[in-house]
């Protein structure tokens, strides 16, 4: 994953206690090894 575990500027400025990267890591860890899940992601640039 690109930039895994990195705080965004907004998370840093707002002193976020639960960064989005931590949530992503937890979700991906939960889904690892499962055969009944499809993960789709898209990002607008």
Tab-separated table of C-alpha atoms in Angstrom:
chain	number	residue	atom	x	y	z
A	1	UNK	CA	0.000	0.000	0.000
A	2	UNK	CA	1.260	3.433	-0.883
A	3	UNK	CA	1.966	5.710	2.101
A	4	UNK	CA	0.702	3.167	4.603
A	5	UNK	CA	0.519	4.525	8.117
A	6	UNK	CA	1.111	8.146	7.140
A	7	UNK	CA	-0.944	10.941	8.700
A	8	UNK	CA	-2.626	13.421	6.400
A	9	UNK	CA	-2.070	17.096	7.130
A	10	UNK	CA	-5.671	17.441	8.303
A	11	UNK	CA	-5.291	14.488	10.698
A	12	UNK	CA	-2.099	16.022	12.050
A	13	UNK	CA	-3.580	19.519	12.404
A	14	UNK	CA	-6.747	18.245	14.087
A	15	UNK	CA	-4.764	15.847	16.319
A	16	UNK	CA	-6.835	12.920	15.086
A	17	UNK	CA	-6.764	10.048	17.588
A	18	UNK	CA	-7.705	7.381	15.030
A	19	UNK	CA	-6.073	8.090	11.637
A	20	UNK	CA	-7.675	6.736	8.477
A	21	UNK	CA	-4.542	4.681	7.732
A	22	UNK	CA	-5.091	2.756	10.982
A	23	UNK	CA	-8.663	1.946	9.976
A	24	UNK	CA	-7.547	0.852	6.487
A	25	UNK	CA	-4.885	-1.402	8.005
A	26	UNK	CA	-7.408	-3.022	10.349
A	27	UNK	CA	-9.937	-3.650	7.578
A	28	UNK	CA	-7.324	-5.140	5.241
A	29	UNK	CA	-5.953	-7.348	8.034
A	30	UNK	CA	-9.492	-8.604	8.725
A	31	UNK	CA	-10.076	-9.376	5.030
A	32	UNK	CA	-6.703	-11.065	4.439
A	33	UNK	CA	-7.048	-14.723	3.495
A	34	UNK	CA	-10.829	-14.611	3.046
A	35	UNK	CA	-12.256	-16.085	-0.139
A	36	UNK	CA	-15.773	-14.667	0.248
A	37	UNK	CA	-14.880	-10.970	-0.068
A	38	UNK	CA	-14.214	-8.610	-2.956
A	39	UNK	CA	-12.567	-5.289	-2.210
A	40	UNK	CA	-13.021	-2.509	-4.756
A	41	UNK	CA	-11.463	0.905	-4.510
A	42	UNK	CA	-11.319	3.927	-6.748
A	43	UNK	CA	-9.694	7.287	-6.224
A	44	UNK	CA	-10.359	10.424	-8.211
A	45	UNK	CA	-7.299	12.429	-9.120
